[in-house]
Amino acid sequence: IFDVDGTLTPSRQKMTKDFEKFFSKWAEKNTFYLVSGSDLDKIKEQIPWYILERADGIFTCGGNKFYINGNLIYENNFKPPKDLIEYLTNQLEIAPFLARCGNHIENRGAMLNFSVVGRDCTLEERLKYFEWDNQVEERKKITKEINNGWSELDAVLGGQTSIDIYPKGKDKSQILKHIEEIEKADEYIFIGDRIDEGGNDYPLAQLMNNKDNCSSHHTTGWKQTKEILENLID
Ligand code: M1P
């Protein structure tokens, strides 16, 4: 089971040619599922179609939508509270990072994605925001305020620039039971870059670390993901 951004591809970028060469071969021989915070259109921009076709299933929007062979198997709905939208709109007005590139509150039907710099930012703006946020921890502050203010919601760090918001518990951990129903495997392994507390891979990693026949691995990017897979093969 793989996270996408930061695990199989650089965040919001296409899979590198080096990794594509390795992973396309690996994907021919192994059963695998993808689980992203992002939506299917963005995953399609990042991972070549022939590799996506080899996936046994694709969970998007933090496990709130599930596709097999391009067919939607289930979808959870989320209607964001009005006062949450007001709070996020206000954050956009007061956040000290100045660039506003568009598409700041993305409603994905099953979850919200919030970004001060905006999802329409360039790679340069994305990296600038990421670096700035690492110093001042703006996203951590906003997620804390949301988690304290709306007990029915969970807010977690997305990738480099954004925050994912969804109904409590509707996180990536919900996918394991679906995979276990479909695949009777001896072992289930998850690889993600955001498995630390507060990251969107954390709930699934925690669940798997505490279950028999399941484990999780932290990766710092596709190079390390490749190493992990090579070691697992060995
Ligand atoms: O898949 C990881 C995350 O990718 C994007 O995050 P960011 O723009 O912060 O790098 C978003 O699509 C986010 O929802 C997602 O969890």
XYZ file of N, CA and C and ligand atoms in Angstrom:
718
model
N 0.866 -1.174 0.000
C 0.000 0.000 0.000
C 0.909 1.232 0.000
N 0.709 2.092 -1.009
C 1.587 3.264 -1.116
C 0.816 4.565 -1.021
N 1.360 5.511 -0.266
C 0.978 6.905 -0.411
C 1.545 7.346 -1.774
N 1.105 8.492 -2.294
C 1.572 8.927 -3.623
C 2.582 10.075 -3.510
N 2.082 11.285 -3.160
C 2.979 12.459 -3.125
C 4.035 12.297 -2.037
N 5.299 12.442 -2.423
C 6.376 12.325 -1.427
C 6.803 10.885 -1.192
N 6.082 9.929 -1.805
C 6.411 8.508 -1.614
C 6.748 7.843 -2.953
N 5.834 7.999 -3.931
C 6.092 7.457 -5.276
C 6.506 8.561 -6.241
N 6.122 9.793 -5.935
C 6.479 10.950 -6.785
C 6.907 12.089 -5.866
N 7.678 13.051 -6.415
C 7.879 14.267 -5.624
C 6.504 14.939 -5.472
N 6.297 15.712 -4.388
C 4.973 16.301 -4.131
C 4.426 17.049 -5.336
N 3.235 16.661 -5.783
C 2.496 17.266 -6.900
C 3.275 17.274 -8.219
N 4.319 16.413 -8.313
C 5.108 16.336 -9.563
C 4.898 14.970 -10.180
N 5.350 14.878 -11.441
C 5.267 13.582 -12.120
C 6.281 12.608 -11.525
N 5.980 11.327 -11.640
C 6.942 10.280 -11.244
C 8.219 10.470 -12.082
N 9.373 10.326 -11.454
C 10.619 10.520 -12.202
C 10.838 9.321 -13.141
N 11.587 9.561 -14.212
C 11.847 8.488 -15.195
C 12.581 7.315 -14.542
N 13.547 7.656 -13.663
C 14.322 6.611 -12.969
C 13.402 5.672 -12.196
N 12.490 6.304 -11.422
C 11.614 5.494 -10.579
C 10.581 4.759 -11.425
N 10.116 5.422 -12.498
C 9.128 4.784 -13.392
C 9.684 3.463 -13.938
N 10.959 3.513 -14.330
C 11.599 2.320 -14.890
C 11.573 1.176 -13.867
N 11.944 1.508 -12.632
C 11.985 0.497 -11.570
C 10.572 0.043 -11.186
N 9.692 1.035 -10.949
C 8.397 0.708 -10.343
C 7.472 -0.001 -11.336
N 7.591 0.317 -12.627
C 6.715 -0.342 -13.606
C 7.007 -1.846 -13.627
N 8.289 -2.191 -13.473
C 8.651 -3.631 -13.439
C 8.133 -4.264 -12.157
N 8.347 -3.555 -11.036
C 7.899 -4.061 -9.732
C 6.383 -4.287 -9.771
N 5.676 -3.323 -10.395
C 4.203 -3.366 -10.404
C 3.652 -4.533 -11.221
N 4.473 -5.049 -12.141
C 4.025 -6.199 -12.950
C 3.900 -7.454 -12.095
N 4.753 -7.521 -11.039
C 4.851 -8.784 -10.286
C 4.188 -8.731 -8.914
N 3.700 -7.566 -8.501
C 3.206 -7.435 -7.133
C 1.787 -6.869 -7.079
N 1.107 -7.225 -5.999
C -0.226 -6.673 -5.746
C -0.047 -5.376 -4.985
N -0.664 -4.303 -5.454
C -0.509 -3.047 -4.715
C -1.719 -2.137 -4.849
N -1.876 -1.314 -3.804
C -2.946 -0.314 -3.735
C -2.306 1.048 -3.501
N -2.938 2.095 -4.009
C -2.483 3.455 -3.735
C -3.476 4.121 -2.790
N -2.959 4.961 -1.900
C -3.848 5.757 -1.047
C -3.295 7.178 -0.949
N -4.041 8.109 -1.544
C -3.575 9.494 -1.586
C -4.571 10.415 -0.896
N -4.053 11.548 -0.406
C -4.959 12.579 0.102
C -5.581 13.325 -1.060
N -4.926 13.222 -2.189
C -5.301 13.966 -3.379
C -6.434 13.273 -4.147
N -6.878 13.873 -5.261
C -7.966 13.241 -6.029
C -7.417 12.525 -7.268
N -8.302 11.783 -7.943
C -7.848 10.910 -9.038
C -7.258 11.704 -10.209
N -7.842 12.865 -10.515
C -7.323 13.653 -11.648
C -5.866 14.030 -11.418
N -5.539 14.398 -10.166
C -4.155 14.811 -9.893
C -3.224 13.600 -9.942
N -3.697 12.456 -9.441
C -2.858 11.252 -9.470
C -2.556 10.879 -10.934
N -3.576 11.041 -11.799
C -3.392 10.712 -13.220
C -2.362 11.626 -13.882
N -2.270 12.873 -13.376
C -1.254 13.791 -13.936
C 0.150 13.335 -13.529
N 0.240 12.625 -12.409
C 1.556 12.343 -11.817
C 2.113 10.953 -12.123
N 1.201 9.976 -12.248
C 1.667 8.591 -12.439
C 1.212 8.112 -13.815
N 2.121 7.541 -14.633
C 1.724 7.097 -15.973
C 0.533 6.122 -15.915
N -0.366 6.261 -16.919
C -1.622 5.487 -16.899
C -1.368 3.989 -16.839
N -0.299 3.530 -17.524
C -0.091 2.076 -17.584
C 0.313 1.520 -16.213
N 0.890 2.367 -15.372
C 1.200 1.914 -14.001
C -0.088 1.938 -13.160
N -0.889 2.993 -13.341
C -2.167 3.052 -12.590
C -3.040 1.852 -12.935
N -2.985 1.425 -14.198
C -3.786 0.254 -14.600
C -3.345 -1.021 -13.885
N -2.072 -1.045 -13.465
C -1.558 -2.238 -12.764
C -1.951 -2.240 -11.281
N -2.400 -1.093 -10.768
C -2.795 -1.036 -9.346
C -4.067 -1.853 -9.159
N -4.126 -2.561 -8.039
C -5.325 -3.371 -7.749
C -6.471 -2.507 -7.243
N -6.148 -1.321 -6.771
C -7.180 -0.374 -6.353
C -6.546 0.963 -6.013
N -7.334 2.034 -6.129
C -6.811 3.372 -5.823
C -7.781 4.087 -4.883
N -7.277 4.421 -3.689
C -8.059 5.199 -2.729
C -7.615 6.655 -2.851
N -8.578 7.552 -2.983
C -8.239 8.974 -3.079
C -8.897 9.730 -1.922
N -8.598 11.039 -1.858
C -9.213 11.918 -0.836
C -9.101 11.312 0.564
N -7.919 10.801 0.901
C -7.688 10.248 2.242
C -8.478 8.981 2.513
N -8.752 8.199 1.460
C -9.497 6.936 1.645
C -11.004 7.131 1.565
N -11.442 8.334 1.210
C -12.883 8.611 1.152
C -13.509 8.289 -0.201
N -12.679 7.951 -1.182
C -13.181 7.457 -2.465
C -12.312 6.270 -2.856
N -12.939 5.256 -3.482
C -12.188 4.054 -3.831
C -12.539 3.630 -5.255
N -11.493 3.415 -6.065
C -11.679 3.016 -7.463
C -10.979 1.684 -7.723
N -11.660 0.822 -8.481
C -11.003 -0.379 -9.024
C -11.201 -0.328 -10.531
N -10.121 -0.484 -11.281
C -10.175 -0.393 -12.754
C -10.920 0.854 -13.226
N -10.727 1.957 -12.538
C -11.364 3.218 -12.945
C -12.819 3.343 -12.520
N -13.400 2.280 -11.946
C -14.808 2.360 -11.501
C -14.875 2.766 -10.038
N -15.768 3.712 -9.737
C -15.920 4.160 -8.349
C -16.636 3.078 -7.542
N -15.982 2.597 -6.480
C -16.556 1.522 -5.649
C -17.335 2.125 -4.474
N -16.765 3.140 -3.832
C -17.525 3.865 -2.806
C -17.020 5.295 -2.718
N -17.851 6.103 -2.093
C -17.502 7.513 -1.927
C -18.201 8.015 -0.656
N -17.468 8.669 0.231
C -18.087 9.274 1.415
C -18.362 10.748 1.122
N -19.422 11.267 1.709
C -19.731 12.683 1.474
C -19.468 13.511 2.721
N -19.077 14.737 2.499
C -18.788 15.640 3.612
C -19.295 17.033 3.257
N -20.143 17.582 4.138
C -20.617 18.950 3.914
C -19.924 19.833 4.947
N -18.926 20.611 4.537
C -18.170 21.401 5.521
C -19.055 22.425 6.232
N -18.924 22.561 7.568
C -19.721 23.558 8.284
C -19.405 24.979 7.814
N -20.445 25.816 7.841
C -20.305 27.200 7.352
C -19.232 27.958 8.148
N -19.221 27.715 9.485
C -18.257 28.474 10.299
C -16.807 28.033 10.042
N -16.640 26.810 9.534
C -15.277 26.376 9.171
C -14.809 27.155 7.937
N -15.698 27.302 6.962
C -15.347 28.054 5.749
C -15.032 29.506 6.125
N -15.800 30.045 7.062
C -15.542 31.433 7.500
C -14.171 31.534 8.164
N -13.870 30.523 8.994
C -12.563 30.516 9.677
C -11.415 30.444 8.644
N -11.560 29.563 7.656
C -10.497 29.398 6.655
C -10.351 30.663 5.804
N -11.483 31.272 5.473
C -11.447 32.507 4.675
C -10.718 33.593 5.457
N -10.956 33.621 6.759
C -10.283 34.608 7.590
C -8.772 34.332 7.660
N -8.409 33.047 7.721
C -6.975 32.704 7.749
C -6.281 33.221 6.486
N -7.001 33.148 5.359
C -6.426 33.630 4.094
C -6.175 35.133 4.162
N -7.033 35.825 4.906
C -6.861 37.284 5.020
C -5.706 37.648 5.944
N -5.509 36.855 6.994
C -4.522 37.275 8.009
C -3.155 36.584 7.893
N -3.067 35.497 7.111
C -1.793 34.756 7.066
C -0.673 35.652 6.536
N 0.464 35.697 7.244
C 1.541 36.604 6.853
C 2.267 36.231 5.561
N 2.197 34.957 5.135
C 2.822 34.611 3.843
C 2.000 35.306 2.760
N 2.653 36.116 1.904
C 1.871 37.041 1.076
C 1.270 36.457 -0.196
N 1.958 35.500 -0.841
C 1.458 35.020 -2.153
C 0.113 34.313 -1.998
N -0.841 34.651 -2.887
C -2.137 33.969 -2.957
C -2.319 33.576 -4.434
N -2.184 32.291 -4.724
C -2.111 31.862 -6.132
C -3.413 31.285 -6.668
N -4.428 31.171 -5.828
C -5.722 30.652 -6.299
C -5.982 29.234 -5.853
N -7.286 28.904 -5.748
C -7.749 27.584 -5.294
C -7.235 27.256 -3.882
N -7.730 28.037 -2.940
C -7.250 27.915 -1.555
C -8.086 26.958 -0.714
N -9.391 26.916 -1.026
C -10.264 25.989 -0.280
C -10.843 25.039 -1.322
N -10.248 23.858 -1.432
C -10.669 22.915 -2.482
C -11.621 21.893 -1.864
N -12.880 21.942 -2.314
C -13.866 20.988 -1.807
C -13.837 19.758 -2.710
N -13.365 18.643 -2.175
C -13.266 17.421 -2.991
C -14.470 16.497 -2.778
N -15.538 17.061 -2.222
C -16.759 16.267 -2.027
C -16.708 15.448 -0.753
N -15.614 14.724 -0.557
C -15.477 13.860 0.613
C -14.590 14.499 1.675
N -13.935 15.591 1.328
C -13.007 16.268 2.250
C -12.708 17.661 1.715
N -12.068 18.482 2.566
C -11.615 19.814 2.129
C -10.104 19.844 2.148
N -9.532 20.547 1.197
C -8.092 20.789 1.238
C -7.902 22.298 1.296
N -7.142 22.747 2.303
C -6.950 24.188 2.506
C -5.475 24.547 2.327
N -5.223 25.579 1.554
C -3.841 26.003 1.339
C -3.752 27.520 1.284
N -2.893 28.095 2.133
C -2.717 29.553 2.156
C -2.121 30.033 0.836
N -1.103 29.338 0.339
C -0.476 29.785 -0.916
C -1.376 29.442 -2.107
N -2.178 28.400 -1.978
C -3.141 28.046 -3.033
C -2.667 26.900 -3.900
N -3.601 26.039 -4.308
C -3.239 24.855 -5.080
C -2.755 25.218 -6.480
N -3.053 26.456 -6.940
C -2.607 26.839 -8.287
C -1.197 27.427 -8.286
N -0.451 27.258 -7.200
C 0.887 27.855 -7.124
C 1.870 27.125 -8.041
N 2.932 27.843 -8.414
C 3.995 27.222 -9.209
C 4.868 26.379 -8.265
N 5.755 25.595 -8.857
C 6.661 24.782 -8.050
C 7.522 25.681 -7.154
N 7.958 26.822 -7.728
C 8.807 27.742 -6.963
C 8.055 28.289 -5.735
N 6.795 28.695 -5.964
C 6.006 29.241 -4.857
C 5.721 28.157 -3.806
N 5.462 26.943 -4.307
C 5.215 25.799 -3.416
C 6.411 25.588 -2.485
N 7.637 25.596 -3.066
C 8.829 25.324 -2.254
C 9.110 26.463 -1.272
N 8.817 27.705 -1.740
C 8.999 28.868 -0.853
C 8.070 28.743 0.354
N 6.802 28.402 0.069
C 5.848 28.291 1.176
C 6.270 27.165 2.122
N 6.678 26.036 1.554
C 7.062 24.854 2.341
C 8.195 25.208 3.316
N 9.192 25.918 2.757
C 10.350 26.319 3.570
C 9.905 27.274 4.692
N 9.074 28.245 4.317
C 8.588 29.232 5.299
C 7.761 28.538 6.383
N 6.873 27.644 5.955
C 6.000 26.951 6.913
C 6.812 26.065 7.863
N 7.890 25.469 7.349
C 8.752 24.654 8.220
C 9.351 25.492 9.335
N 9.604 26.785 9.018
C 10.185 27.661 10.046
C 9.131 28.143 11.037
N 7.999 28.624 10.528
C 7.031 29.264 11.436
C 5.911 28.326 11.892
N 5.794 27.168 11.237
C 4.778 26.148 11.569
C 3.358 26.705 11.553
N 3.074 27.451 10.490
C 1.721 28.012 10.349
C 0.673 26.902 10.217
N 0.962 25.896 9.399
C -0.043 24.846 9.183
C -0.325 24.075 10.467
N 0.728 23.862 11.269
C 0.510 23.145 12.536
C -0.448 23.938 13.416
N -0.259 25.271 13.419
C -1.108 26.151 14.247
C -2.563 26.067 13.750
N -2.744 26.132 12.438
C -4.114 26.115 11.892
C -4.775 24.749 12.149
N -4.013 23.662 11.951
C -4.623 22.330 12.192
C -5.026 22.196 13.666
N -4.183 22.732 14.554
C -4.496 22.660 15.988
C -5.794 23.416 16.278
N -5.915 24.602 15.699
C -7.119 25.408 15.938
C -8.368 24.698 15.406
N -8.234 24.053 14.250
C -9.406 23.348 13.689
C -9.748 22.147 14.581
N -8.714 21.379 14.964
C -8.983 20.194 15.794
C -9.580 20.567 17.160
N -9.157 21.722 17.695
C -9.724 22.166 18.979
C -11.122 22.765 18.814
N -11.349 23.406 17.690
C -12.603 24.147 17.503
C -13.749 23.312 16.951
N -13.456 22.242 16.216
C -14.506 21.417 15.600
C -14.252 19.959 15.991
N -14.885 19.527 17.093
C -14.587 18.196 17.623
C -15.024 17.082 16.667
N -15.911 17.404 15.725
C -16.395 16.384 14.787
C -15.481 16.246 13.562
N -14.397 17.054 13.527
C -13.510 17.038 12.354
C -12.087 16.642 12.726
N -11.344 16.182 11.725
C -9.897 15.976 11.858
C -9.210 16.863 10.831
N -8.176 17.572 11.255
C -7.356 18.349 10.320
C -5.929 17.835 10.437
N -5.296 17.540 9.300
C -3.918 17.020 9.308
C -3.112 17.727 8.226
N -1.779 17.696 8.363
C -0.938 18.269 7.322
C -1.093 17.432 6.063
N -1.281 18.084 4.902
C -1.403 17.355 3.632
C -0.010 16.978 3.180
N 0.495 17.677 2.156
C 1.862 17.431 1.699
C 2.736 18.598 2.117
N 3.139 19.433 1.120
C 4.055 20.530 1.421
C 3.354 21.840 1.745
N 2.144 22.018 1.238
C 1.547 23.354 1.372
C 0.175 23.367 2.031
N -0.434 22.219 2.205
C -1.863 22.275 2.527
C -2.242 21.471 3.768
N -3.535 21.594 4.081
C -4.127 20.892 5.228
C -5.332 20.115 4.707
N -5.441 18.851 5.074
C -6.611 18.044 4.706
C -7.575 18.049 5.887
N -8.868 18.254 5.590
C -9.895 18.317 6.649
C -11.040 17.369 6.268
N -11.440 16.508 7.217
C -12.512 15.545 6.934
C -13.204 15.164 8.249
N -14.364 14.496 8.159
C -15.043 14.085 9.388
C -14.142 13.172 10.222
N -14.247 13.277 11.539
C -13.375 12.529 12.452
C -13.286 11.050 12.059
N -12.088 10.560 11.962
C -11.877 9.128 11.692
C -11.936 8.763 10.218
N -12.393 9.698 9.359
C -12.492 9.366 7.923
C -11.136 9.635 7.270
N -10.137 8.943 7.788
C -8.770 9.141 7.324
C -8.295 7.899 6.579
N -6.997 7.856 6.266
C -6.489 6.747 5.455
C -6.642 5.386 6.131
N -6.813 5.385 7.477
C -6.905 4.085 8.174
C -8.144 3.299 7.756
N -9.156 4.009 7.191
C -10.394 3.302 6.817
C -10.194 2.321 5.655
N -9.052 2.399 4.979
C -8.902 1.582 3.754
C -8.526 0.132 4.045
N -7.870 -0.101 5.209
C -7.291 -1.434 5.434
C -8.354 -2.538 5.395
N -9.495 -2.269 6.019
C -10.535 -3.317 6.051
C -11.009 -3.664 4.634
N -11.052 -2.682 3.758
C -11.489 -2.955 2.380
C -10.448 -3.817 1.648
N -9.181 -3.488 1.868
C -8.126 -4.266 1.202
C -8.126 -5.693 1.749
N -8.270 -5.820 3.081
C -8.261 -7.167 3.681
C -9.423 -8.020 3.156
N -10.550 -7.360 2.867
C -11.690 -8.103 2.319
C -11.384 -8.629 0.916
N -10.661 -7.807 0.155
C -10.396 -8.186 -1.243
C -9.189 -9.122 -1.356
N -8.121 -8.799 -0.599
C -6.865 -9.544 -0.721
C -6.601 -10.353 0.540
N -6.595 -11.656 0.432
C -6.228 -12.480 1.581
C -4.709 -12.675 1.513
N -3.964 -11.730 2.070
C -2.507 -11.783 1.951
C -1.869 -12.242 3.265
N -0.628 -12.764 3.180
C 0.100 -13.139 4.396
C 0.572 -11.886 5.117
N 0.840 -10.843 4.341
C 1.427 -9.644 4.927
C 0.926 -8.397 4.196
N 0.655 -7.332 4.968
C 0.229 -6.056 4.374
C 1.253 -5.001 4.793
N 1.760 -4.261 3.818
C 2.821 -3.289 4.110
C 2.420 -1.920 3.565
N 2.612 -0.894 4.376
C 2.294 0.470 3.947
C 3.570 1.302 3.916
N 3.749 2.100 2.862
C 4.887 3.023 2.789
C 4.355 4.439 2.588
N 4.772 5.346 3.475
C 4.305 6.736 3.369
C 5.335 7.706 3.905
N 5.247 8.970 3.462
C 6.229 9.974 3.918
C 5.721 10.794 5.098
N 4.418 10.678 5.393
C 3.849 11.529 6.457
C 3.273 10.663 7.570
N 4.091 9.712 8.039
C 3.563 8.774 9.035
C 3.760 9.273 10.473
N 4.390 10.464 10.619
C 4.538 11.019 11.976
C 3.219 11.634 12.426
N 3.030 11.743 13.751
C 1.790 12.289 14.294
C 1.492 13.652 13.650
N 0.240 13.846 13.234
C -0.128 15.110 12.578
C -0.074 15.020 11.072
N 0.558 13.971 10.545
C 0.632 13.782 9.086
C -0.540 12.932 8.604
N -0.868 13.019 7.310
C -2.071 12.313 6.857
C -1.869 10.798 6.668
N -0.615 10.314 6.779
C -0.368 8.863 6.738
C -0.369 8.233 8.144
N -0.356 9.090 9.161
C -0.200 8.620 10.547
C -1.285 7.619 10.986
N -2.589 7.915 10.757
C -3.614 6.978 11.261
C -3.479 5.575 10.661
N -3.170 5.485 9.384
C -3.022 4.169 8.751
C -1.752 3.475 9.258
N -0.663 4.240 9.374
C 0.591 3.657 9.863
C 0.407 3.116 11.277
N -0.276 3.886 12.140
C -0.510 3.456 13.520
C -1.322 2.168 13.554
N -2.400 2.148 12.763
C -3.256 0.965 12.730
C -2.429 -0.260 12.315
N -1.608 -0.082 11.292
C -0.863 -1.224 10.759
C 0.259 -1.656 11.692
N 0.850 -0.696 12.399
C 1.925 -1.059 13.333
C 1.403 -1.872 14.518
N 0.093 -1.736 14.767
C -0.482 -2.429 15.923
C -1.290 -3.662 15.542
N -1.129 -4.124 14.332
C -1.912 -5.275 13.873
C -0.971 -6.382 13.405
N -1.367 -7.635 13.659
C -0.554 -8.754 13.164
C -0.498 -8.727 11.642
N 0.584 -9.179 11.101
C 0.770 -9.285 9.627
C 0.760 -7.942 8.900
N 0.868 -6.870 9.660
C 0.851 -5.539 9.028
C 2.057 -4.743 9.522
N 2.568 -3.868 8.670
C 3.645 -2.982 9.113
C 3.645 -1.725 8.253
N 4.361 -0.699 8.737
C 4.492 0.516 7.924
C 5.960 0.910 7.853
N 6.311 1.595 6.766
C 7.670 2.099 6.586
C 7.600 3.591 6.312
N 8.523 4.332 6.910
C 8.616 5.757 6.590
C 9.575 5.934 5.422
N 9.205 6.818 4.476
C 10.126 7.130 3.388
C 10.343 8.639 3.325
N 11.509 9.027 2.823
C 11.763 10.456 2.626
C 11.557 10.845 1.162
N 11.128 9.890 0.334
C 10.896 10.190 -1.089
C 11.094 8.942 -1.928
N 10.919 9.109 -3.251
C 10.915 7.928 -4.133
C 12.225 7.130 -4.080
N 13.361 7.820 -3.843
C 14.643 7.085 -3.807
C 14.640 6.081 -2.657
N 14.161 6.552 -1.509
C 14.124 5.647 -0.354
C 13.041 4.582 -0.531
N 11.933 4.955 -1.172
C 10.882 3.960 -1.442
C 11.472 2.822 -2.274
N 12.295 3.195 -3.253
C 12.942 2.177 -4.107
C 13.825 1.253 -3.251
N 14.604 1.882 -2.349
C 15.470 1.070 -1.473
C 14.654 0.118 -0.598
N 13.547 0.649 -0.062
C 12.701 -0.190 0.817
C 12.197 -1.395 0.013
N 11.717 -1.148 -1.199
C 11.178 -2.243 -2.014
C 12.282 -3.233 -2.380
N 13.471 -2.712 -2.690
C 14.587 -3.626 -3.013
C 14.932 -4.508 -1.807
N 14.927 -3.897 -0.611
C 15.233 -4.694 0.597
C 14.144 -5.713 0.866
N 12.882 -5.328 0.606
C 11.784 -6.281 0.837
C 11.911 -7.460 -0.118
N 12.339 -7.176 -1.352
C 12.503 -8.253 -2.328
C 13.595 -9.210 -1.842
N 14.704 -8.617 -1.321
C 15.813 -9.443 -0.818
C 15.329 -10.318 0.322
O -1.093 13.505 -1.305
C -0.541 14.329 -0.336
C -1.150 15.677 -0.362
O -0.872 16.316 -1.601
C -1.304 17.608 -1.676
O -0.710 18.332 -0.640
P 0.273 19.595 -0.803
O -0.283 20.484 -1.863
O 0.226 20.178 0.561
O 1.634 19.088 -1.140
C -2.804 17.681 -1.471
O -3.447 17.112 -2.587
C -3.201 16.990 -0.199
O -4.613 16.896 -0.103
C -2.643 15.631 -0.155
O -2.955 15.029 1.076
